[in-house]
Short mmCIF file of C-alpha atoms in Angstrom, two decimals:
data_model
loop_
_atom_site.label_atom_id
_atom_site.label_comp_id
_atom_site.label_asym_id
_atom_site.label_seq_id
_atom_site.Cartn_x
_atom_site.Cartn_y
_atom_site.Cartn_z
CA UNK T 17 -30.21 -138.13 -14.11
CA UNK T 18 -31.32 -134.77 -15.60
CA UNK T 19 -30.27 -131.77 -13.67
CA UNK T 20 -32.81 -129.35 -12.11
CA UNK T 21 -31.67 -126.49 -14.46
CA UNK T 22 -32.19 -128.45 -17.50
CA UNK T 23 -35.41 -130.00 -16.40
CA UNK T 24 -36.86 -126.52 -15.62
CA UNK T 25 -35.42 -125.08 -18.95
CA UNK T 26 -37.23 -127.65 -20.78
CA UNK T 27 -40.46 -127.20 -18.84
CA UNK T 28 -40.50 -123.39 -19.31
CA UNK T 29 -39.60 -123.82 -23.06
CA UNK T 30 -42.53 -126.38 -23.55
CA UNK T 31 -44.77 -124.16 -21.71
CA UNK T 32 -43.70 -121.20 -23.73
CA UNK T 33 -44.13 -123.07 -26.96
CA UNK T 34 -47.77 -124.14 -25.99
CA UNK T 35 -48.72 -120.45 -25.22
CA UNK T 36 -47.12 -119.19 -28.21
CA UNK T 37 -48.98 -121.80 -30.43
CA UNK T 38 -52.31 -120.91 -28.57
CA UNK T 39 -51.71 -117.20 -29.16
CA UNK T 40 -51.00 -117.55 -32.61
CA UNK T 41 -54.10 -119.69 -33.38
CA UNK T 42 -56.37 -117.07 -31.58
CA UNK T 43 -54.84 -114.29 -33.49
CA UNK T 44 -55.51 -115.97 -36.89
CA UNK T 45 -59.03 -116.64 -35.65
CA UNK T 46 -59.54 -113.22 -34.69
CA UNK T 47 -58.22 -111.79 -37.88
CA UNK T 48 -60.41 -114.31 -39.97
CA UNK T 49 -63.44 -113.45 -37.95
CA UNK T 50 -63.09 -109.81 -38.25
CA UNK T 51 -62.39 -110.24 -42.09
CA UNK T 52 -65.56 -112.33 -42.38
CA UNK T 53 -67.47 -109.71 -40.33
CA UNK T 54 -66.26 -106.76 -42.71
CA UNK T 55 -67.15 -108.98 -45.93
CA UNK T 56 -70.67 -109.88 -44.60
CA UNK T 57 -71.32 -106.11 -43.66
CA UNK T 58 -70.00 -104.68 -46.80
CA UNK T 59 -73.26 -103.81 -48.29
CA UNK T 60 -74.04 -101.74 -45.04
CA UNK T 61 -70.84 -99.87 -45.48
CA UNK T 62 -71.47 -99.15 -49.16
CA UNK T 63 -75.00 -97.96 -48.79
CA UNK T 64 -75.93 -94.66 -47.08
CA UNK T 65 -72.58 -93.27 -46.71
CA UNK T 66 -70.21 -90.88 -48.66
CA UNK T 67 -67.64 -92.94 -50.79
CA UNK T 68 -64.68 -91.40 -49.14
CA UNK T 69 -66.05 -92.26 -45.69
CA UNK T 70 -66.67 -95.85 -46.76
CA UNK T 71 -63.31 -96.24 -48.36
CA UNK T 72 -61.78 -94.82 -45.32
CA UNK T 73 -63.78 -97.24 -43.02
CA UNK T 74 -62.86 -100.20 -45.07
CA UNK T 75 -59.05 -99.14 -45.09
CA UNK T 76 -59.35 -98.66 -41.25
CA UNK T 77 -60.34 -102.25 -40.89
CA UNK T 78 -58.01 -103.58 -43.17
CA UNK T 79 -55.17 -101.90 -41.33
CA UNK T 80 -56.57 -103.48 -38.16
CA UNK T 81 -56.38 -106.99 -39.75
CA UNK T 82 -52.84 -106.33 -40.93
CA UNK T 83 -51.89 -105.53 -37.42
CA UNK T 84 -53.41 -108.78 -36.18
CA UNK T 85 -51.60 -110.81 -38.93
CA UNK T 86 -48.32 -109.06 -38.13
CA UNK T 87 -48.71 -109.88 -34.30
CA UNK T 88 -49.54 -113.56 -35.41
CA UNK T 89 -46.32 -113.46 -37.58
CA UNK T 90 -44.27 -112.13 -34.59
CA UNK T 91 -45.65 -114.83 -32.35
CA UNK T 92 -44.83 -117.44 -35.00
CA UNK T 93 -41.25 -116.21 -35.25
CA UNK T 94 -40.90 -116.24 -31.47
CA UNK T 95 -42.45 -119.78 -31.30
CA UNK T 96 -40.06 -121.06 -34.01
CA UNK T 97 -36.80 -119.41 -33.29
CA UNK T 98 -37.05 -118.73 -29.60
CA UNK T 99 -36.01 -115.16 -30.09
CA UNK T 100 -37.77 -111.85 -30.24
CA UNK T 101 -36.95 -109.87 -33.37
CA UNK T 102 -37.60 -105.98 -33.29
CA UNK T 103 -38.61 -105.65 -36.88
CA UNK T 104 -42.13 -107.16 -36.55
CA UNK T 105 -42.82 -104.76 -33.60
CA UNK T 106 -41.67 -101.95 -35.72
CA UNK T 107 -43.98 -102.96 -38.56
CA UNK T 108 -46.90 -103.26 -36.08
CA UNK T 109 -46.33 -99.66 -34.89
CA UNK T 110 -45.92 -98.41 -38.41
CA UNK T 111 -49.38 -100.06 -39.34
CA UNK T 112 -50.88 -98.77 -36.25
CA UNK T 113 -49.71 -95.15 -36.85
CA UNK T 114 -50.92 -95.19 -40.45
CA UNK T 115 -54.18 -96.56 -39.25
CA UNK T 116 -54.66 -93.90 -36.65
CA UNK T 117 -53.83 -91.01 -39.11
CA UNK T 118 -56.52 -92.57 -41.31
CA UNK T 119 -58.96 -92.76 -38.39
CA UNK T 120 -58.22 -89.19 -37.40
CA UNK T 121 -58.70 -87.95 -41.15
CA UNK T 122 -61.81 -89.96 -41.21
CA UNK T 123 -63.22 -88.40 -37.96
CA UNK T 124 -62.40 -84.99 -39.41
CA UNK T 125 -64.42 -85.62 -42.53
CA UNK T 126 -67.35 -86.87 -40.78
CA UNK T 127 -67.63 -84.47 -37.81
CA UNK T 128 -66.53 -81.10 -39.34
CA UNK T 129 -64.80 -80.08 -36.05
CA UNK T 130 -64.09 -76.66 -34.76
CA UNK T 131 -60.90 -74.72 -34.93
CA UNK T 132 -59.44 -76.06 -31.67
CA UNK T 133 -60.31 -79.82 -32.63
CA UNK T 134 -58.87 -79.14 -35.83
CA UNK T 135 -55.61 -77.78 -34.42
CA UNK T 136 -55.35 -80.77 -32.09
CA UNK T 137 -55.79 -83.14 -34.83
CA UNK T 138 -53.22 -81.51 -37.00
CA UNK T 139 -50.66 -81.65 -33.97
CA UNK T 140 -51.49 -85.38 -33.53
CA UNK T 141 -51.04 -86.02 -37.27
CA UNK T 142 -47.68 -84.40 -37.28
CA UNK T 143 -46.50 -86.27 -34.36
CA UNK T 144 -47.63 -89.61 -35.99
CA UNK T 145 -46.06 -88.49 -39.29
CA UNK T 146 -42.74 -87.99 -37.24
CA UNK T 147 -43.27 -91.39 -35.51
CA UNK T 148 -43.79 -93.00 -39.03
CA UNK T 149 -40.59 -91.43 -40.39
CA UNK T 150 -38.61 -92.65 -37.36
CA UNK T 151 -40.27 -96.17 -37.57
CA UNK T 152 -39.37 -96.45 -41.45
CA UNK T 153 -35.76 -95.38 -40.64
CA UNK T 154 -35.48 -97.88 -38.14
CA UNK T 155 -36.76 -100.67 -40.22
CA UNK T 156 -34.35 -99.76 -43.07
CA UNK T 157 -31.35 -99.65 -40.70
CA UNK T 158 -32.29 -103.06 -39.26
CA UNK T 159 -32.56 -104.53 -42.59
CA UNK T 160 -29.30 -103.06 -43.73
CA UNK T 161 -27.64 -104.44 -40.50
CA UNK T 162 -29.09 -107.74 -41.24
CA UNK T 163 -27.94 -107.62 -44.84
CA UNK T 164 -24.47 -106.75 -43.79
CA UNK T 165 -24.30 -109.73 -41.19
CA UNK T 166 -25.41 -112.00 -43.96
CA UNK T 167 -22.52 -110.74 -46.20
CA UNK T 168 -20.00 -111.00 -43.58
CA UNK T 169 -21.20 -114.48 -42.67
CA UNK T 170 -20.85 -115.62 -46.29
CA UNK T 171 -17.43 -114.14 -46.56
CA UNK T 172 -16.34 -115.83 -43.56
CA UNK T 173 -17.76 -119.14 -44.89
CA UNK T 174 -15.85 -118.65 -48.40
CA UNK T 175 -12.74 -117.92 -46.59
CA UNK T 176 -12.76 -120.81 -44.26
CA UNK T 177 -13.75 -123.31 -47.08
CA UNK T 178 -10.91 -121.92 -49.34
CA UNK T 179 -7.88 -123.90 -50.59
#
């Protein structure tokens, strides 16, 4: 007879897998619909606007799709390995920060703000720049830590399989 603890653990694991699968599919569908929408409306973006505004708008939309794909990737990792890794969340934050700087710059170009709005935008840009730097450093440190763990694991395996 299966213990209650094992049974409840299996039920929650299966439920979690089902939800991860559904969320992953929904994220992929959302990204696909968004890309389709951008492609079908590309002619509207290219006609009647300044080239810089058009490129900024398209890049903003591409970064949004990248965020969706990175979220789907994070859900997939969580589904497959039953662990939550920090690096995909850092990448999502990095993409979102770059996207916000791009949107902020695009807004400044389109609206020609006053001095006060411009100062606020520059403060936000500086904060986002610092955040991007912090996220990049965190990603680099995580990757170095993972590489070091792999190297230590391979050394242990070589020593244990020795003569």
